[in-house]
Amino acid sequence: MVIKKEKKVWNVKFLLSTDTLPGFWLDLVFQLAKEAWFDGLDLAIWKIFDTWNLRYVRKLSEKHGFPINVIQTSPNLNKKEMDKALDLCEALNIDTICMNAPKFFDYKTYYFIRDNIEQYKSKNKDIKFSIINPADSYFPPFSIVPKYRFSNITEIIKKYWCNLWLDVSGMDLDVFESDFLRMVDRYVPYVSTLYLSDSNSKKKHLFPWEWKMKLPELLRRFKREWYSRFISLKVNISKVDLADPDKVDLLLRKAVNYYKDYYVGAKVD
């Protein structure tokens, strides 16, 4: 008997984070994302009030024929919000929940995540509970106290046994280039979603072509490791550009083309 080897395929979906279009009605976000040829939405349920209306969200997804693939919760997560996120996952066939890291002195949120995550995981085995690594920032001046919890990506994986929602925009540029890129293969199996955005010393979540992080190399290495989950565009668009629908459409399409050039079209060994 001949056993056929399973053929590996790259099955990444490129998503638009609703964080990218603050102040937009959810209906319009669906429309713009679909017209720009994204594959789905990364839904921040704490940013748009409409997202708590399960029937309305499902109706919009059906209306546009466009999926929501991941759910993002707030930095002030509690049981009510987590229950709503799980309801959305069940209704819309979503398998990924992202938890934003709480502020360091927000003990209530931190203990809620720490004390309940194992129970949520055991009761929802099909859900990838993920924690986003926050920006590597500290309270000034000269303080060693971190601004956020869960700032160590290795601890997110090994101590809390969660998937990693990787935001490289929050990393120190030197650490990203000298250490992280060299060890990407160790982290890829645990990444549920990769935020695609650039940064400099003053601003985070820039468009991937706006600064000089080695994002094309990062994408190539993810592809080389057969990454097969989600890449999400999370960027801060200026208020001037947000007020111009044509400019927003142009920027979103340019981002999709960037993904196609540097991930879909990347040559790997």
Short mmCIF file of C-alpha atoms in Angstrom, two decimals:
data_model
loop_
_atom_site.label_atom_id
_atom_site.label_comp_id
_atom_site.label_asym_id
_atom_site.label_seq_id
_atom_site.Cartn_x
_atom_site.Cartn_y
_atom_site.Cartn_z
CA MET A 1 0.00 0.00 0.00
CA VAL A 2 1.32 3.41 -0.99
CA ILE A 3 0.80 6.13 1.59
CA LYS A 4 0.44 9.52 0.03
CA LYS A 5 2.15 12.36 1.80
CA GLU A 6 -0.08 15.27 2.71
CA LYS A 7 0.77 18.24 0.53
CA LYS A 8 1.54 21.39 2.47
CA VAL A 9 -0.22 24.57 1.36
CA TRP A 10 -0.02 28.17 2.48
CA ASN A 11 -3.49 29.04 3.71
CA VAL A 12 -3.07 32.51 5.16
CA LYS A 13 -5.92 35.02 5.19
CA PHE A 14 -5.20 38.75 5.08
CA LEU A 15 -7.56 40.65 7.38
CA LEU A 16 -8.43 44.27 8.01
CA SER A 17 -8.47 45.22 11.68
CA THR A 18 -11.42 47.45 12.53
CA ASP A 19 -8.90 49.38 14.66
CA THR A 20 -7.66 50.79 11.36
CA LEU A 21 -10.92 52.65 10.67
CA PRO A 22 -11.95 54.28 13.97
CA GLY A 23 -15.26 56.10 13.88
CA PHE A 24 -16.52 54.26 10.77
CA TRP A 25 -19.88 52.51 10.85
CA LEU A 26 -19.43 48.74 10.84
CA ASP A 27 -21.45 48.42 7.62
CA LEU A 28 -18.98 50.71 5.84
CA VAL A 29 -15.98 48.82 7.26
CA PHE A 30 -17.34 45.60 5.75
CA GLN A 31 -17.83 47.35 2.41
CA LEU A 32 -14.37 48.93 2.26
CA ALA A 33 -12.60 45.73 3.31
CA LYS A 34 -14.40 43.65 0.70
CA GLU A 35 -13.86 46.18 -2.10
CA ALA A 36 -10.14 46.35 -1.30
CA TRP A 37 -9.91 42.53 -1.55
CA PHE A 38 -9.12 41.66 2.03
CA ASP A 39 -10.06 38.11 3.03
CA GLY A 40 -11.94 39.01 6.22
CA LEU A 41 -12.19 41.22 9.29
CA ASP A 42 -10.35 41.34 12.60
CA LEU A 43 -13.15 42.66 14.82
CA ALA A 44 -12.34 44.77 17.88
CA ILE A 45 -15.58 44.37 19.81
CA TRP A 46 -14.70 47.13 22.27
CA LYS A 47 -14.21 49.83 19.63
CA ILE A 48 -17.57 49.79 17.82
CA PHE A 49 -20.80 49.64 19.82
CA ASP A 50 -22.62 47.73 17.07
CA THR A 51 -20.33 44.74 17.53
CA TRP A 52 -22.18 43.68 20.70
CA ASN A 53 -25.36 43.12 18.66
CA LEU A 54 -24.81 39.54 17.54
CA ARG A 55 -27.73 39.40 15.11
CA TYR A 56 -26.72 42.68 13.49
CA VAL A 57 -23.10 41.58 13.05
CA ARG A 58 -24.19 38.27 11.53
CA LYS A 59 -26.62 40.09 9.23
CA LEU A 60 -23.84 42.38 7.97
CA SER A 61 -21.53 39.44 7.35
CA GLU A 62 -24.25 37.70 5.33
CA LYS A 63 -25.22 40.91 3.51
CA HIS A 64 -21.67 41.54 2.29
CA GLY A 65 -20.74 37.88 1.90
CA PHE A 66 -17.67 38.68 3.95
CA PRO A 67 -16.41 36.86 7.05
CA ILE A 68 -15.17 37.92 10.46
CA ASN A 69 -12.21 35.69 11.25
CA VAL A 70 -10.95 36.85 14.64
CA ILE A 71 -12.33 38.66 17.69
CA GLN A 72 -10.30 41.18 19.69
CA THR A 73 -11.26 42.06 23.28
CA SER A 74 -10.49 45.18 25.31
CA PRO A 75 -7.61 45.85 27.75
CA ASN A 76 -10.29 45.89 30.48
CA LEU A 77 -11.57 42.40 29.84
CA ASN A 78 -14.20 40.91 32.16
CA LYS A 79 -16.58 37.95 32.15
CA LYS A 80 -19.36 39.81 30.33
CA GLU A 81 -17.09 40.78 27.46
CA MET A 82 -15.52 37.33 27.22
CA ASP A 83 -18.96 35.71 27.11
CA LYS A 84 -19.93 38.06 24.28
CA ALA A 85 -16.74 37.18 22.39
CA LEU A 86 -17.50 33.47 22.76
CA ASP A 87 -21.09 34.01 21.58
CA LEU A 88 -19.77 35.72 18.45
CA CYS A 89 -17.31 32.87 17.85
CA GLU A 90 -20.10 30.30 18.04
CA ALA A 91 -22.51 32.26 15.84
CA LEU A 92 -19.96 33.18 13.17
CA ASN A 93 -17.73 30.08 13.22
CA ILE A 94 -14.71 31.99 14.52
CA ASP A 95 -11.82 30.15 16.17
CA THR A 96 -9.58 32.96 17.46
CA ILE A 97 -9.96 35.40 20.35
CA CYS A 98 -7.31 38.01 21.06
CA MET A 99 -6.89 39.54 24.51
CA ASN A 100 -5.21 42.93 24.76
CA ALA A 101 -2.68 43.17 27.55
CA PRO A 102 -4.00 45.15 30.57
CA LYS A 103 -2.10 48.02 32.16
CA PHE A 104 0.40 46.86 34.76
CA PHE A 105 -1.58 48.17 37.73
CA ASP A 106 -4.93 46.92 36.39
CA TYR A 107 -4.96 43.98 38.77
CA LYS A 108 -8.64 43.22 38.22
CA THR A 109 -8.20 42.46 34.51
CA TYR A 110 -4.88 40.71 35.00
CA TYR A 111 -6.26 38.35 37.66
CA PHE A 112 -9.37 37.70 35.57
CA ILE A 113 -7.21 36.47 32.69
CA ARG A 114 -4.70 34.64 34.86
CA ASP A 115 -7.28 32.85 37.00
CA ASN A 116 -9.78 31.95 34.28
CA ILE A 117 -7.88 31.32 31.06
CA GLU A 118 -7.36 27.61 31.70
CA GLN A 119 -11.06 27.10 32.36
CA TYR A 120 -12.04 28.95 29.21
CA LYS A 121 -9.56 26.88 27.22
CA SER A 122 -10.84 23.58 28.61
CA LYS A 123 -14.46 24.47 27.86
CA ASN A 124 -13.73 25.87 24.38
CA LYS A 125 -11.12 23.55 22.91
CA ASP A 126 -11.66 24.81 19.35
CA ILE A 127 -10.83 28.40 20.26
CA LYS A 128 -7.28 29.76 20.05
CA PHE A 129 -7.07 32.13 23.01
CA SER A 130 -4.32 34.60 22.18
CA ILE A 131 -2.61 37.48 23.95
CA ILE A 132 -1.20 40.42 22.05
CA ASN A 133 2.28 41.52 23.06
CA PRO A 134 2.05 45.20 24.06
CA ALA A 135 4.48 47.94 23.16
CA ASP A 136 7.80 47.65 24.95
CA SER A 137 7.32 50.79 27.05
CA TYR A 138 8.00 51.72 30.65
CA PHE A 139 6.78 54.35 33.08
CA PRO A 140 9.09 57.39 32.99
CA PRO A 141 11.42 58.54 34.29
CA PHE A 142 14.03 55.82 34.73
CA SER A 143 11.52 53.22 35.87
CA ILE A 144 11.86 49.48 35.46
CA VAL A 145 8.12 48.98 35.95
CA PRO A 146 6.51 47.91 32.67
CA LYS A 147 3.46 49.76 31.42
CA TYR A 148 1.55 46.59 30.50
CA ARG A 149 1.21 43.00 31.61
CA PHE A 150 2.15 40.09 29.33
CA SER A 151 5.00 42.04 27.76
CA ASN A 152 7.21 38.96 27.42
CA ILE A 153 6.19 36.91 24.37
CA THR A 154 7.91 33.77 25.65
CA GLU A 155 5.93 33.97 28.90
CA ILE A 156 2.69 34.37 26.96
CA ILE A 157 3.40 31.01 25.33
CA LYS A 158 5.15 29.02 28.07
CA LYS A 159 3.77 30.45 31.31
CA TYR A 160 0.18 31.19 30.36
CA TRP A 161 -0.09 28.56 27.61
CA CYS A 162 -1.75 30.97 25.20
CA ASN A 163 -1.25 31.60 21.55
CA LEU A 164 0.64 34.72 20.57
CA TRP A 165 -1.01 37.56 18.70
CA LEU A 166 2.20 39.06 17.38
CA ASP A 167 2.50 42.83 17.08
CA VAL A 168 6.05 43.53 15.90
CA SER A 169 5.26 47.24 15.79
CA GLY A 170 5.53 47.19 19.58
CA MET A 171 9.04 45.75 19.57
CA ASP A 172 12.28 47.64 19.97
CA LEU A 173 13.79 47.90 16.49
CA ASP A 174 17.20 46.58 17.53
CA VAL A 175 15.66 43.62 19.37
CA PHE A 176 13.45 42.87 16.39
CA GLU A 177 16.33 42.86 13.91
CA SER A 178 19.12 41.34 15.99
CA ASP A 179 17.20 38.75 18.02
CA PHE A 180 13.63 38.12 16.95
CA LEU A 181 14.15 37.73 13.20
CA ARG A 182 16.89 35.22 13.91
CA MET A 183 14.52 33.11 16.05
CA VAL A 184 11.26 33.48 14.13
CA ASP A 185 10.97 29.74 13.56
CA ARG A 186 10.60 29.17 17.32
CA TYR A 187 7.54 31.40 17.56
CA VAL A 188 5.64 30.79 14.31
CA PRO A 189 3.89 27.59 15.55
CA TYR A 190 2.32 29.59 18.40
CA VAL A 191 1.25 32.67 16.43
CA SER A 192 -2.49 32.89 15.79
CA THR A 193 -2.38 36.28 14.10
CA LEU A 194 0.37 38.59 12.89
CA TYR A 195 -0.21 42.33 12.86
CA LEU A 196 1.32 43.87 9.75
CA SER A 197 2.49 47.40 10.54
CA ASP A 198 5.71 49.36 10.77
CA SER A 199 7.01 51.66 13.52
CA ASN A 200 9.69 54.14 14.42
CA SER A 201 10.87 55.63 17.70
CA LYS A 202 7.90 58.00 17.84
CA LYS A 203 4.98 56.22 16.20
CA LYS A 204 3.53 52.70 16.20
CA HIS A 205 1.31 51.01 13.64
CA LEU A 206 2.48 52.81 10.54
CA PHE A 207 1.72 51.44 7.11
CA PRO A 208 4.28 48.72 6.28
CA TRP A 209 5.99 50.87 3.66
CA GLU A 210 6.28 54.01 5.83
CA TRP A 211 9.43 53.23 7.82
CA LYS A 212 12.27 50.70 7.79
CA MET A 213 11.44 47.60 9.83
CA LYS A 214 12.43 44.52 7.88
CA LEU A 215 8.84 43.46 7.30
CA PRO A 216 9.45 41.83 3.89
CA GLU A 217 12.05 39.59 5.56
CA LEU A 218 9.65 38.83 8.42
CA LEU A 219 6.91 37.83 5.99
CA ARG A 220 9.33 35.69 3.97
CA ARG A 221 10.43 33.83 7.10
CA PHE A 222 6.85 33.27 8.19
CA LYS A 223 6.09 31.80 4.79
CA ARG A 224 9.21 29.63 4.93
CA GLU A 225 7.87 28.15 8.20
CA TRP A 226 4.54 27.33 6.52
CA TYR A 227 2.58 29.82 8.60
CA SER A 228 -1.10 29.17 7.90
CA ARG A 229 -3.21 31.46 10.07
CA PHE A 230 -4.00 35.17 9.81
CA ILE A 231 -2.15 38.36 8.97
CA SER A 232 -4.04 41.51 9.96
CA LEU A 233 -3.49 45.10 8.89
CA LYS A 234 -3.60 47.37 11.94
CA VAL A 235 -2.44 50.91 11.18
CA ASN A 236 -3.12 54.42 12.40
CA ILE A 237 -4.49 56.48 9.53
CA SER A 238 -4.44 60.26 9.90
CA LYS A 239 -7.76 62.03 10.46
CA VAL A 240 -7.23 63.95 7.23
CA ASP A 241 -6.97 60.71 5.24
CA LEU A 242 -9.86 59.08 7.13
CA ALA A 243 -12.07 61.98 6.04
CA ASP A 244 -11.35 61.16 2.38
CA PRO A 245 -13.08 57.90 1.31
CA ASP A 246 -11.09 57.70 -1.92
CA LYS A 247 -7.79 58.04 -0.05
CA VAL A 248 -8.84 55.34 2.43
CA ASP A 249 -9.74 53.02 -0.42
CA LEU A 250 -6.39 53.70 -2.12
CA LEU A 251 -4.42 53.02 1.07
CA LEU A 252 -6.25 49.77 1.80
CA ARG A 253 -5.70 48.51 -1.74
CA LYS A 254 -2.02 49.43 -1.51
CA ALA A 255 -1.77 47.40 1.71
CA VAL A 256 -3.34 44.38 0.03
CA ASN A 257 -0.86 44.68 -2.84
CA TYR A 258 1.99 44.91 -0.31
CA TYR A 259 0.82 41.65 1.27
CA LYS A 260 0.61 40.01 -2.15
CA ASP A 261 4.07 41.21 -3.14
CA TYR A 262 5.89 40.34 0.07
CA TYR A 263 4.01 37.31 1.35
CA VAL A 264 2.08 35.65 -1.47
CA GLY A 265 4.83 36.38 -3.97
CA ALA A 266 7.75 35.77 -1.62
CA LYS A 267 10.30 33.22 -2.79
CA VAL A 268 11.32 30.76 -0.10
CA ASP A 269 13.77 27.88 0.07
#
